[in-house]
């Protein structure tokens, strides 16, 4: 029997990130009243005075689990117009999954190329083009706490470049962002180190790739490889990102 593990975070008003979504829930009775006014009918024309429940949501494309397209990083990538999320090849979004476990790293720590190589060596795994590499930090466990953007380690420019140079097009992390925690980057920026500020995001100008942010449950995948991952983004014309219902598939 196929096992499917949800790697996504729910869209919830309890979100404590810097851009919390708002969700207005319209129940069946309220929907009947509103719709009756629009249709020019009576509320009791609906069975039991109830109609279809709906929700009105305000959020950005970078809320909840999402994929960043190259357009998010810069207008161009590798000297060409950067792909928007609706231009991402679907073939990039399904493939062999690999979890690299860095949950021992602390908030603001760097995950660099040497760290990634050591993790691969420990697993005896060689990267293949179009593997989908998932970085486990367990930071997602804090997604409903204040300061969620400040609790994770992040992947450095050379760590990201290492993956890209091995043919990886899509990579992801179970944290607020792919780069280091926001407070760590700002602290180091104010100390004079501007090169590290959003270093992996800015790499997207030079190298074409996508990363997933705000994944969850990487700790629930029973083994580090030998499973499939599906991370198809919602198609939003001309957008910098798209929401994803990410899953691991184990046969």
mmCIF file of C-alpha atoms in Angstrom, residues 67-78 80-88 201-211 237-242:
data_model
loop_
_atom_site.group_PDB
_atom_site.id
_atom_site.type_symbol
_atom_site.label_atom_id
_atom_site.label_comp_id
_atom_site.label_asym_id
_atom_site.label_seq_id
_atom_site.Cartn_x
_atom_site.Cartn_y
_atom_site.Cartn_z
ATOM 1 C CA UNK A 67 7.873 27.335 -4.152
ATOM 2 C CA UNK A 68 9.972 30.365 -5.042
ATOM 3 C CA UNK A 69 10.448 30.834 -8.780
ATOM 4 C CA UNK A 70 13.627 32.371 -10.263
ATOM 5 C CA UNK A 71 11.672 35.617 -10.825
ATOM 6 C CA UNK A 72 11.527 36.001 -7.031
ATOM 7 C CA UNK A 73 15.303 36.336 -6.845
ATOM 8 C CA UNK A 74 15.943 38.698 -9.779
ATOM 9 C CA UNK A 75 14.440 39.770 -13.138
ATOM 10 C CA UNK A 76 17.026 37.627 -14.953
ATOM 11 C CA UNK A 77 18.610 34.246 -14.349
ATOM 12 C CA UNK A 78 21.672 32.984 -16.204
ATOM 13 C CA UNK A 80 17.803 35.239 -19.579
ATOM 14 C CA UNK A 81 14.421 36.468 -18.353
ATOM 15 C CA UNK A 82 13.777 34.689 -15.078
ATOM 16 C CA UNK A 83 11.000 32.114 -15.021
ATOM 17 C CA UNK A 84 7.831 32.974 -13.145
ATOM 18 C CA UNK A 85 6.014 30.258 -11.243
ATOM 19 C CA UNK A 86 3.676 29.422 -14.131
ATOM 20 C CA UNK A 87 6.728 28.758 -16.317
ATOM 21 C CA UNK A 88 8.373 26.171 -14.051
ATOM 22 C CA UNK A 201 18.293 34.104 -2.974
ATOM 23 C CA UNK A 202 20.650 36.394 -4.901
ATOM 24 C CA UNK A 203 22.438 33.348 -6.329
ATOM 25 C CA UNK A 204 19.308 32.846 -8.420
ATOM 26 C CA UNK A 205 20.488 35.639 -10.725
ATOM 27 C CA UNK A 206 23.504 33.541 -11.684
ATOM 28 C CA UNK A 207 22.057 30.041 -11.452
ATOM 29 C CA UNK A 208 18.513 28.939 -12.245
ATOM 30 C CA UNK A 209 16.859 27.005 -9.454
ATOM 31 C CA UNK A 210 13.775 26.896 -7.240
ATOM 32 C CA UNK A 211 13.521 26.430 -3.522
ATOM 33 C CA UNK A 237 0.339 33.954 -14.021
ATOM 34 C CA UNK A 238 3.507 36.024 -13.808
ATOM 35 C CA UNK A 239 4.028 35.333 -10.103
ATOM 36 C CA UNK A 240 7.205 35.018 -8.051
ATOM 37 C CA UNK A 241 5.952 31.999 -6.108
ATOM 38 C CA UNK A 242 3.093 29.548 -5.784
#
